[in-house]
């Protein structure tokens, strides 16, 4: 029997019987160590395939903040051991290029600069391909983390309603005290 309302609601379907690979679980744990806003930016980009400009508008951020969040996430999930020292390695530069080229703020001159960077050394191309591969490998952990759809909700709206409710309750208590 089908229920008529199932198509109206987003029901999270988690299949506990499906095994999760060690790699997926490791990526999920790495992503969960990041701030909630960074996770939200990532899930909106990866699962909902929203462009950075839409994510920025939805979360009331600027596009540079969205880009920084994406770079931070890719750096966190990177397997490069030299990343922990904060060095500007070829891998981190490739991940920054990968993120920036998806941005609407990437200009034609920046794309040319990227092309020159890519052609300068064979390791640059390999690092950029690694960044693309990493992005594809993050689909499974994103699906697990975003299964409930929490990343689509605006947190500020709930906080605003909470503050409004608290203010109205305090007005009622004050009115009762003076009457």
Short mmCIF file of N, CA and C in Angstrom, two decimals:
data_model
loop_
_atom_site.label_atom_id
_atom_site.label_comp_id
_atom_site.label_asym_id
_atom_site.label_seq_id
_atom_site.Cartn_x
_atom_site.Cartn_y
_atom_site.Cartn_z
N UNK A 1 0.85 -1.18 0.00
CA UNK A 1 0.00 0.00 0.00
C UNK A 1 0.88 1.23 0.00
N UNK A 2 0.55 2.18 -0.84
CA UNK A 2 1.31 3.42 -0.87
C UNK A 2 0.58 4.49 -0.09
N UNK A 3 1.34 5.39 0.47
CA UNK A 3 0.76 6.49 1.23
C UNK A 3 0.81 7.75 0.37
N UNK A 4 -0.29 8.50 0.31
CA UNK A 4 -0.35 9.65 -0.59
C UNK A 4 0.58 10.79 -0.20
N UNK A 5 1.03 10.86 1.05
CA UNK A 5 1.84 11.99 1.48
C UNK A 5 3.34 11.72 1.42
N UNK A 6 3.74 10.54 1.06
CA UNK A 6 5.17 10.24 1.08
C UNK A 6 5.95 11.09 0.09
N UNK A 7 5.36 11.47 -1.01
CA UNK A 7 6.08 12.30 -1.97
C UNK A 7 6.17 13.75 -1.53
N UNK A 8 5.35 14.17 -0.56
CA UNK A 8 5.37 15.55 -0.11
C UNK A 8 6.45 15.82 0.93
N UNK A 9 6.89 14.78 1.60
CA UNK A 9 7.85 14.95 2.67
C UNK A 9 9.18 14.32 2.30
N UNK A 10 10.23 14.97 2.74
CA UNK A 10 11.56 14.43 2.50
C UNK A 10 11.87 13.47 3.64
N UNK A 11 11.77 12.19 3.37
CA UNK A 11 12.02 11.18 4.39
C UNK A 11 13.43 10.66 4.19
N UNK A 12 14.22 10.75 5.25
CA UNK A 12 15.59 10.27 5.17
C UNK A 12 15.58 8.75 5.17
N UNK A 13 16.20 8.17 4.18
CA UNK A 13 16.27 6.72 4.12
C UNK A 13 17.70 6.31 4.39
N UNK A 14 17.88 5.71 5.53
CA UNK A 14 19.20 5.19 5.88
C UNK A 14 19.09 3.69 5.93
N UNK A 15 20.01 3.05 5.31
CA UNK A 15 20.01 1.60 5.27
C UNK A 15 21.13 1.08 6.16
N UNK A 16 20.80 0.75 7.43
CA UNK A 16 21.86 0.30 8.32
C UNK A 16 22.48 -1.03 7.89
N UNK A 17 21.76 -1.80 7.07
CA UNK A 17 22.30 -3.08 6.64
C UNK A 17 23.38 -2.95 5.56
N UNK A 18 23.43 -1.77 4.92
CA UNK A 18 24.46 -1.56 3.90
C UNK A 18 25.78 -1.22 4.58
N UNK A 19 26.83 -1.95 4.27
CA UNK A 19 28.12 -1.66 4.92
C UNK A 19 28.72 -0.36 4.39
N UNK A 20 29.35 0.35 5.28
CA UNK A 20 30.04 1.60 4.92
C UNK A 20 31.53 1.28 4.89
N UNK A 21 32.19 1.68 3.83
CA UNK A 21 33.62 1.40 3.71
C UNK A 21 34.41 2.18 4.76
N UNK A 22 35.59 1.71 5.03
CA UNK A 22 36.46 2.40 6.00
C UNK A 22 36.81 3.80 5.51
N UNK A 23 37.03 3.92 4.21
CA UNK A 23 37.36 5.22 3.64
C UNK A 23 36.22 6.21 3.84
N UNK A 24 34.99 5.77 3.56
CA UNK A 24 33.83 6.63 3.73
C UNK A 24 33.67 7.04 5.18
N UNK A 25 33.85 6.10 6.09
CA UNK A 25 33.72 6.41 7.51
C UNK A 25 34.82 7.38 7.96
N UNK A 26 36.02 7.19 7.45
CA UNK A 26 37.12 8.09 7.81
C UNK A 26 36.85 9.50 7.30
N UNK A 27 36.38 9.62 6.07
CA UNK A 27 36.03 10.95 5.54
C UNK A 27 34.90 11.58 6.35
N UNK A 28 33.89 10.78 6.70
CA UNK A 28 32.76 11.29 7.48
C UNK A 28 33.25 11.86 8.81
N UNK A 29 34.15 11.13 9.49
CA UNK A 29 34.68 11.60 10.77
C UNK A 29 35.51 12.88 10.59
N UNK A 30 36.28 12.96 9.52
CA UNK A 30 37.07 14.18 9.26
C UNK A 30 36.16 15.38 9.01
N UNK A 31 35.11 15.16 8.25
CA UNK A 31 34.18 16.25 7.94
C UNK A 31 33.44 16.70 9.19
N UNK A 32 33.07 15.75 10.05
CA UNK A 32 32.35 16.11 11.27
C UNK A 32 33.19 16.91 12.25
N UNK A 33 34.50 16.89 12.11
CA UNK A 33 35.38 17.69 12.98
C UNK A 33 35.35 19.17 12.60
N UNK A 34 34.86 19.46 11.41
CA UNK A 34 34.82 20.85 10.92
C UNK A 34 33.60 21.57 11.50
N UNK A 35 33.62 22.91 11.48
CA UNK A 35 32.46 23.67 11.97
C UNK A 35 31.20 23.34 11.16
N UNK A 36 30.08 23.50 11.82
CA UNK A 36 28.77 23.19 11.21
C UNK A 36 28.56 23.96 9.91
N UNK A 37 28.95 25.24 9.88
CA UNK A 37 28.74 26.05 8.68
C UNK A 37 29.55 25.52 7.51
N UNK A 38 30.76 25.07 7.77
CA UNK A 38 31.60 24.49 6.72
C UNK A 38 30.96 23.21 6.18
N UNK A 39 30.44 22.40 7.07
CA UNK A 39 29.75 21.18 6.65
C UNK A 39 28.52 21.53 5.80
N UNK A 40 27.80 22.55 6.22
CA UNK A 40 26.60 22.96 5.50
C UNK A 40 26.94 23.45 4.10
N UNK A 41 27.98 24.23 3.97
CA UNK A 41 28.41 24.71 2.65
C UNK A 41 28.76 23.53 1.76
N UNK A 42 29.52 22.59 2.32
CA UNK A 42 29.92 21.41 1.56
C UNK A 42 28.71 20.59 1.10
N UNK A 43 27.78 20.33 1.99
CA UNK A 43 26.62 19.51 1.63
C UNK A 43 25.72 20.19 0.61
N UNK A 44 25.57 21.49 0.73
CA UNK A 44 24.78 22.21 -0.27
C UNK A 44 25.44 22.15 -1.64
N UNK A 45 26.75 22.18 -1.66
CA UNK A 45 27.47 22.11 -2.92
C UNK A 45 27.47 20.68 -3.47
N UNK A 46 27.78 19.72 -2.61
CA UNK A 46 27.98 18.34 -3.07
C UNK A 46 26.66 17.61 -3.32
N UNK A 47 25.74 17.71 -2.38
CA UNK A 47 24.48 16.96 -2.52
C UNK A 47 23.45 17.69 -3.37
N UNK A 48 23.28 18.98 -3.09
CA UNK A 48 22.26 19.75 -3.80
C UNK A 48 22.79 20.38 -5.07
N UNK A 49 24.08 20.30 -5.28
CA UNK A 49 24.75 20.82 -6.47
C UNK A 49 24.43 22.30 -6.72
N UNK A 50 24.40 23.06 -5.62
CA UNK A 50 24.16 24.49 -5.74
C UNK A 50 25.46 25.20 -6.09
N UNK A 51 25.40 26.20 -6.95
CA UNK A 51 26.61 27.00 -7.22
C UNK A 51 26.95 27.85 -6.00
N UNK A 52 28.19 28.28 -5.92
CA UNK A 52 28.65 29.04 -4.77
C UNK A 52 27.83 30.31 -4.55
N UNK A 53 27.40 30.94 -5.61
CA UNK A 53 26.62 32.17 -5.45
C UNK A 53 25.29 31.89 -4.76
N UNK A 54 24.65 30.77 -5.09
CA UNK A 54 23.38 30.42 -4.43
C UNK A 54 23.60 30.04 -2.97
N UNK A 55 24.69 29.33 -2.70
CA UNK A 55 25.01 28.97 -1.32
C UNK A 55 25.26 30.24 -0.50
N UNK A 56 26.01 31.16 -1.07
CA UNK A 56 26.31 32.42 -0.39
C UNK A 56 25.02 33.19 -0.10
N UNK A 57 24.13 33.23 -1.07
CA UNK A 57 22.85 33.94 -0.88
C UNK A 57 22.00 33.24 0.19
N UNK A 58 21.92 31.93 0.12
CA UNK A 58 21.10 31.16 1.06
C UNK A 58 21.59 31.30 2.49
N UNK A 59 22.90 31.25 2.69
CA UNK A 59 23.47 31.30 4.03
C UNK A 59 23.89 32.70 4.45
N UNK A 60 23.64 33.67 3.59
CA UNK A 60 23.97 35.08 3.84
C UNK A 60 25.46 35.24 4.13
N UNK A 61 26.26 34.69 3.23
CA UNK A 61 27.72 34.78 3.29
C UNK A 61 28.20 35.43 2.00
N UNK A 62 29.47 35.79 1.96
CA UNK A 62 30.02 36.21 0.68
C UNK A 62 30.67 34.99 0.02
N UNK A 63 30.87 35.09 -1.27
CA UNK A 63 31.37 33.95 -2.05
C UNK A 63 32.77 33.55 -1.59
N UNK A 64 33.58 34.51 -1.16
CA UNK A 64 34.93 34.17 -0.68
C UNK A 64 34.86 33.27 0.55
N UNK A 65 33.89 33.50 1.42
CA UNK A 65 33.72 32.67 2.61
C UNK A 65 33.32 31.26 2.21
N UNK A 66 32.46 31.16 1.22
CA UNK A 66 32.05 29.84 0.71
C UNK A 66 33.27 29.11 0.14
N UNK A 67 34.07 29.82 -0.63
CA UNK A 67 35.29 29.22 -1.20
C UNK A 67 36.24 28.77 -0.10
N UNK A 68 36.46 29.62 0.91
CA UNK A 68 37.36 29.25 2.01
C UNK A 68 36.85 28.01 2.74
N UNK A 69 35.54 27.92 2.91
CA UNK A 69 34.96 26.74 3.57
C UNK A 69 35.21 25.47 2.75
N UNK A 70 35.05 25.59 1.45
CA UNK A 70 35.27 24.42 0.59
C UNK A 70 36.74 24.00 0.59
N UNK A 71 37.65 24.97 0.53
CA UNK A 71 39.08 24.66 0.56
C UNK A 71 39.44 24.02 1.90
N UNK A 72 38.90 24.56 2.96
CA UNK A 72 39.18 24.01 4.30
C UNK A 72 38.73 22.55 4.38
N UNK A 73 37.56 22.27 3.84
CA UNK A 73 37.06 20.89 3.87
C UNK A 73 37.94 19.97 3.03
N UNK A 74 38.31 20.39 1.84
CA UNK A 74 39.16 19.55 1.01
C UNK A 74 40.53 19.34 1.65
N UNK A 75 41.06 20.37 2.28
CA UNK A 75 42.34 20.22 2.98
C UNK A 75 42.20 19.24 4.15
N UNK A 76 41.09 19.31 4.87
CA UNK A 76 40.85 18.40 5.99
C UNK A 76 40.78 16.95 5.52
N UNK A 77 40.21 16.73 4.36
CA UNK A 77 40.01 15.37 3.85
C UNK A 77 41.19 14.87 3.04
N UNK A 78 42.16 15.72 2.82
CA UNK A 78 43.33 15.35 2.02
C UNK A 78 44.18 14.31 2.75
N UNK A 79 44.81 13.45 1.98
CA UNK A 79 45.69 12.43 2.54
C UNK A 79 47.13 12.90 2.62
N UNK A 80 47.40 14.13 2.22
CA UNK A 80 48.76 14.66 2.16
C UNK A 80 49.26 14.95 3.59
N UNK A 81 50.29 14.25 4.08
CA UNK A 81 50.75 14.47 5.46
C UNK A 81 51.41 15.83 5.67
N UNK A 82 51.89 16.48 4.63
CA UNK A 82 52.52 17.79 4.80
C UNK A 82 51.51 18.91 5.00
N UNK A 83 50.23 18.60 4.80
CA UNK A 83 49.19 19.63 4.94
C UNK A 83 49.05 20.09 6.39
N UNK A 84 49.35 19.20 7.33
CA UNK A 84 49.16 19.54 8.74
C UNK A 84 50.11 20.65 9.19
N UNK A 85 51.23 20.84 8.49
CA UNK A 85 52.15 21.90 8.87
C UNK A 85 51.75 23.25 8.28
N UNK A 86 50.68 23.29 7.49
CA UNK A 86 50.20 24.55 6.91
C UNK A 86 51.05 25.02 5.75
N UNK A 87 51.85 24.15 5.18
CA UNK A 87 52.71 24.54 4.05
C UNK A 87 51.86 24.72 2.80
N UNK A 88 52.31 25.62 1.93
CA UNK A 88 51.63 25.85 0.66
C UNK A 88 52.19 24.86 -0.36
N UNK A 89 51.70 23.64 -0.30
CA UNK A 89 52.18 22.59 -1.18
C UNK A 89 51.45 22.63 -2.51
N UNK A 90 51.92 21.82 -3.42
CA UNK A 90 51.27 21.72 -4.73
C UNK A 90 49.85 21.22 -4.57
N UNK A 91 49.65 20.27 -3.64
CA UNK A 91 48.31 19.71 -3.41
C UNK A 91 47.33 20.75 -2.90
N UNK A 92 47.76 21.55 -1.93
CA UNK A 92 46.86 22.58 -1.39
C UNK A 92 46.57 23.65 -2.45
N UNK A 93 47.57 23.97 -3.24
CA UNK A 93 47.35 24.95 -4.33
C UNK A 93 46.37 24.40 -5.36
N UNK A 94 46.50 23.11 -5.68
CA UNK A 94 45.59 22.49 -6.64
C UNK A 94 44.15 22.48 -6.11
N UNK A 95 43.99 22.22 -4.82
CA UNK A 95 42.64 22.23 -4.23
C UNK A 95 42.05 23.63 -4.24
N UNK A 96 42.88 24.64 -3.99
CA UNK A 96 42.38 26.03 -4.07
C UNK A 96 41.95 26.37 -5.49
N UNK A 97 42.75 25.94 -6.47
CA UNK A 97 42.36 26.17 -7.86
C UNK A 97 41.06 25.43 -8.18
N UNK A 98 40.96 24.20 -7.73
CA UNK A 98 39.76 23.41 -8.03
C UNK A 98 38.51 24.10 -7.49
N UNK A 99 38.59 24.61 -6.29
CA UNK A 99 37.45 25.31 -5.68
C UNK A 99 37.19 26.63 -6.40
N UNK A 100 38.24 27.40 -6.64
CA UNK A 100 38.04 28.73 -7.22
C UNK A 100 37.50 28.67 -8.65
N UNK A 101 37.89 27.67 -9.41
CA UNK A 101 37.41 27.58 -10.79
C UNK A 101 35.92 27.25 -10.87
N UNK A 102 35.34 26.77 -9.79
CA UNK A 102 33.90 26.52 -9.75
C UNK A 102 33.12 27.76 -9.33
N UNK A 103 33.82 28.80 -8.96
CA UNK A 103 33.21 30.02 -8.47
C UNK A 103 32.82 30.94 -9.62
N UNK A 104 31.73 31.69 -9.47
CA UNK A 104 31.38 32.66 -10.51
C UNK A 104 32.34 33.84 -10.53
N UNK A 105 33.18 33.98 -9.52
CA UNK A 105 34.13 35.07 -9.48
C UNK A 105 35.43 34.76 -10.19
N UNK A 106 35.57 33.56 -10.72
CA UNK A 106 36.78 33.21 -11.46
C UNK A 106 36.76 33.96 -12.80
N UNK A 107 37.75 34.80 -12.98
CA UNK A 107 37.81 35.62 -14.19
C UNK A 107 38.57 34.88 -15.29
N UNK A 108 38.49 35.43 -16.49
CA UNK A 108 39.20 34.84 -17.62
C UNK A 108 40.71 34.89 -17.40
N UNK A 109 41.19 35.98 -16.83
CA UNK A 109 42.63 36.07 -16.58
C UNK A 109 43.08 35.06 -15.53
N UNK A 110 42.23 34.78 -14.55
CA UNK A 110 42.56 33.76 -13.56
C UNK A 110 42.56 32.37 -14.17
N UNK A 111 41.68 32.14 -15.11
CA UNK A 111 41.66 30.84 -15.80
C UNK A 111 42.93 30.67 -16.65
N UNK A 112 43.38 31.76 -17.24
CA UNK A 112 44.64 31.71 -18.00
C UNK A 112 45.81 31.46 -17.06
N UNK A 113 45.79 32.15 -15.91
CA UNK A 113 46.83 31.94 -14.91
C UNK A 113 46.84 30.48 -14.44
N UNK A 114 45.65 29.91 -14.24
CA UNK A 114 45.55 28.50 -13.87
C UNK A 114 46.16 27.62 -14.95
N UNK A 115 45.87 27.92 -16.19
CA UNK A 115 46.41 27.13 -17.31
C UNK A 115 47.94 27.18 -17.33
N UNK A 116 48.49 28.35 -17.06
CA UNK A 116 49.95 28.48 -16.99
C UNK A 116 50.51 27.67 -15.82
N UNK A 117 49.82 27.74 -14.68
CA UNK A 117 50.25 26.97 -13.51
C UNK A 117 50.22 25.48 -13.81
N UNK A 118 49.16 25.05 -14.48
CA UNK A 118 49.00 23.63 -14.82
C UNK A 118 50.10 23.17 -15.78
N UNK A 119 50.44 24.00 -16.74
CA UNK A 119 51.45 23.64 -17.74
C UNK A 119 52.88 23.74 -17.22
N UNK A 120 53.07 24.43 -16.11
CA UNK A 120 54.42 24.67 -15.60
C UNK A 120 55.11 23.41 -15.09
N UNK A 121 54.33 22.45 -14.59
CA UNK A 121 54.95 21.26 -14.01
C UNK A 121 53.95 20.11 -14.09
N UNK A 122 54.44 18.92 -14.39
CA UNK A 122 53.57 17.74 -14.48
C UNK A 122 52.95 17.41 -13.13
N UNK A 123 53.65 17.77 -12.04
CA UNK A 123 53.09 17.52 -10.70
C UNK A 123 51.84 18.35 -10.44
N UNK A 124 51.74 19.51 -11.08
CA UNK A 124 50.56 20.35 -10.92
C UNK A 124 49.32 19.65 -11.48
N UNK A 125 49.47 19.07 -12.66
CA UNK A 125 48.36 18.34 -13.27
C UNK A 125 47.96 17.15 -12.40
N UNK A 126 48.94 16.41 -11.91
CA UNK A 126 48.65 15.26 -11.05
C UNK A 126 47.94 15.70 -9.77
N UNK A 127 48.38 16.81 -9.17
CA UNK A 127 47.75 17.33 -7.95
C UNK A 127 46.32 17.79 -8.22
N UNK A 128 46.10 18.41 -9.37
CA UNK A 128 44.74 18.85 -9.71
C UNK A 128 43.83 17.65 -9.95
N UNK A 129 44.34 16.62 -10.59
CA UNK A 129 43.56 15.40 -10.79
C UNK A 129 43.26 14.73 -9.45
N UNK A 130 44.20 14.79 -8.51
CA UNK A 130 43.96 14.26 -7.17
C UNK A 130 42.84 15.03 -6.47
N UNK A 131 42.81 16.35 -6.67
CA UNK A 131 41.74 17.16 -6.08
C UNK A 131 40.38 16.76 -6.66
N UNK A 132 40.34 16.53 -7.97
CA UNK A 132 39.09 16.08 -8.59
C UNK A 132 38.67 14.71 -8.06
N UNK A 133 39.63 13.82 -7.91
CA UNK A 133 39.34 12.48 -7.40
C UNK A 133 38.83 12.56 -5.96
N UNK A 134 39.46 13.40 -5.16
CA UNK A 134 39.01 13.59 -3.78
C UNK A 134 37.57 14.08 -3.75
N UNK A 135 37.25 15.02 -4.60
CA UNK A 135 35.88 15.55 -4.68
C UNK A 135 34.88 14.43 -4.98
N UNK A 136 35.23 13.55 -5.91
CA UNK A 136 34.33 12.43 -6.24
C UNK A 136 34.22 11.44 -5.09
N UNK A 137 35.31 11.22 -4.35
CA UNK A 137 35.29 10.29 -3.24
C UNK A 137 34.47 10.79 -2.06
N UNK A 138 34.17 12.07 -2.03
CA UNK A 138 33.40 12.64 -0.92
C UNK A 138 31.89 12.53 -1.11
N UNK A 139 31.44 11.92 -2.19
CA UNK A 139 30.01 11.76 -2.42
C UNK A 139 29.36 10.86 -1.36
N UNK A 140 29.95 9.71 -1.08
CA UNK A 140 29.38 8.77 -0.11
C UNK A 140 29.29 9.36 1.30
N UNK A 141 30.37 9.96 1.83
CA UNK A 141 30.23 10.57 3.16
C UNK A 141 29.23 11.72 3.17
N UNK A 142 29.14 12.46 2.07
CA UNK A 142 28.16 13.55 2.00
C UNK A 142 26.74 12.99 2.08
N UNK A 143 26.51 11.88 1.41
CA UNK A 143 25.17 11.27 1.44
C UNK A 143 24.80 10.83 2.85
N UNK A 144 25.78 10.32 3.58
CA UNK A 144 25.51 9.90 4.96
C UNK A 144 25.26 11.11 5.85
N UNK A 145 26.11 12.11 5.76
CA UNK A 145 25.98 13.29 6.61
C UNK A 145 24.72 14.10 6.32
N UNK A 146 24.31 14.12 5.07
CA UNK A 146 23.16 14.95 4.70
C UNK A 146 21.86 14.19 4.56
N UNK A 147 21.82 12.96 5.06
CA UNK A 147 20.62 12.13 4.89
C UNK A 147 19.37 12.75 5.51
N UNK A 148 19.53 13.45 6.62
CA UNK A 148 18.36 14.04 7.28
C UNK A 148 17.93 15.36 6.66
N UNK A 149 18.77 15.95 5.83
CA UNK A 149 18.43 17.23 5.20
C UNK A 149 18.67 18.44 6.08
N UNK A 150 19.40 18.26 7.19
CA UNK A 150 19.63 19.37 8.12
C UNK A 150 20.34 20.54 7.45
N UNK A 151 21.13 20.27 6.44
CA UNK A 151 21.94 21.33 5.82
C UNK A 151 21.10 22.31 5.01
N UNK A 152 19.86 21.97 4.74
CA UNK A 152 18.99 22.86 3.96
C UNK A 152 18.26 23.88 4.83
N UNK A 153 18.30 23.69 6.12
CA UNK A 153 17.57 24.57 7.02
C UNK A 153 18.43 25.76 7.42
N UNK A 154 17.75 26.88 7.56
CA UNK A 154 18.44 28.09 8.01
C UNK A 154 18.40 28.13 9.53
N UNK A 155 19.56 28.18 10.12
CA UNK A 155 19.66 28.18 11.57
C UNK A 155 19.22 29.52 12.15
N UNK A 156 19.52 30.59 11.47
CA UNK A 156 19.19 31.92 12.00
C UNK A 156 17.70 32.12 12.17
N UNK A 157 16.90 31.51 11.32
CA UNK A 157 15.46 31.65 11.41
C UNK A 157 14.95 31.08 12.73
N UNK A 158 15.47 29.93 13.12
CA UNK A 158 15.05 29.31 14.38
C UNK A 158 15.50 30.15 15.57
N UNK A 159 16.68 30.68 15.51
CA UNK A 159 17.18 31.52 16.60
C UNK A 159 16.34 32.79 16.71
N UNK A 160 15.93 33.36 15.58
CA UNK A 160 15.08 34.54 15.60
C UNK A 160 13.73 34.28 16.25
N UNK A 161 13.13 33.16 15.91
CA UNK A 161 11.85 32.80 16.53
C UNK A 161 12.01 32.54 18.02
N UNK A 162 13.11 31.93 18.39
CA UNK A 162 13.38 31.67 19.80
C UNK A 162 13.51 32.98 20.56
N UNK A 163 14.25 33.93 20.02
CA UNK A 163 14.42 35.22 20.68
C UNK A 163 13.10 35.99 20.76
N UNK A 164 12.31 35.94 19.70
CA UNK A 164 11.01 36.61 19.70
C UNK A 164 10.08 36.00 20.75
N UNK A 165 10.08 34.68 20.85
CA UNK A 165 9.24 34.00 21.84
C UNK A 165 9.69 34.36 23.25
N UNK A 166 10.98 34.37 23.49
CA UNK A 166 11.50 34.74 24.81
C UNK A 166 11.13 36.18 25.16
N UNK A 167 11.21 37.07 24.19
CA UNK A 167 10.85 38.47 24.42
C UNK A 167 9.37 38.60 24.76
N UNK A 168 8.51 37.93 24.02
CA UNK A 168 7.07 37.99 24.29
C UNK A 168 6.73 37.40 25.65
N UNK A 169 7.39 36.32 26.02
CA UNK A 169 7.15 35.72 27.34
C UNK A 169 7.59 36.67 28.45
N UNK A 170 8.71 37.34 28.25
CA UNK A 170 9.17 38.29 29.27
C UNK A 170 8.20 39.47 29.38
N UNK A 171 7.61 39.89 28.26
CA UNK A 171 6.60 40.96 28.31
C UNK A 171 5.37 40.52 29.09
N UNK A 172 4.93 39.29 28.87
CA UNK A 172 3.78 38.77 29.59
C UNK A 172 4.06 38.66 31.07
N UNK A 173 5.23 38.21 31.45
CA UNK A 173 5.58 38.09 32.87
C UNK A 173 5.65 39.47 33.48
N UNK A 174 6.22 40.43 32.78
CA UNK A 174 6.30 41.81 33.30
C UNK A 174 4.91 42.41 33.44
N UNK A 175 4.02 42.18 32.48
CA UNK A 175 2.65 42.70 32.54
C UNK A 175 1.89 42.08 33.71
N UNK A 176 2.09 40.81 33.98
CA UNK A 176 1.44 40.14 35.10
C UNK A 176 1.95 40.69 36.44
N UNK A 177 3.23 41.02 36.49
CA UNK A 177 3.83 41.52 37.73
C UNK A 177 3.28 42.89 38.08
N UNK A 178 2.99 43.72 37.08
CA UNK A 178 2.49 45.08 37.35
C UNK A 178 0.98 45.15 37.47
N UNK A 179 0.27 44.08 37.20
CA UNK A 179 -1.19 44.15 37.27
C UNK A 179 -1.73 43.56 38.56
#
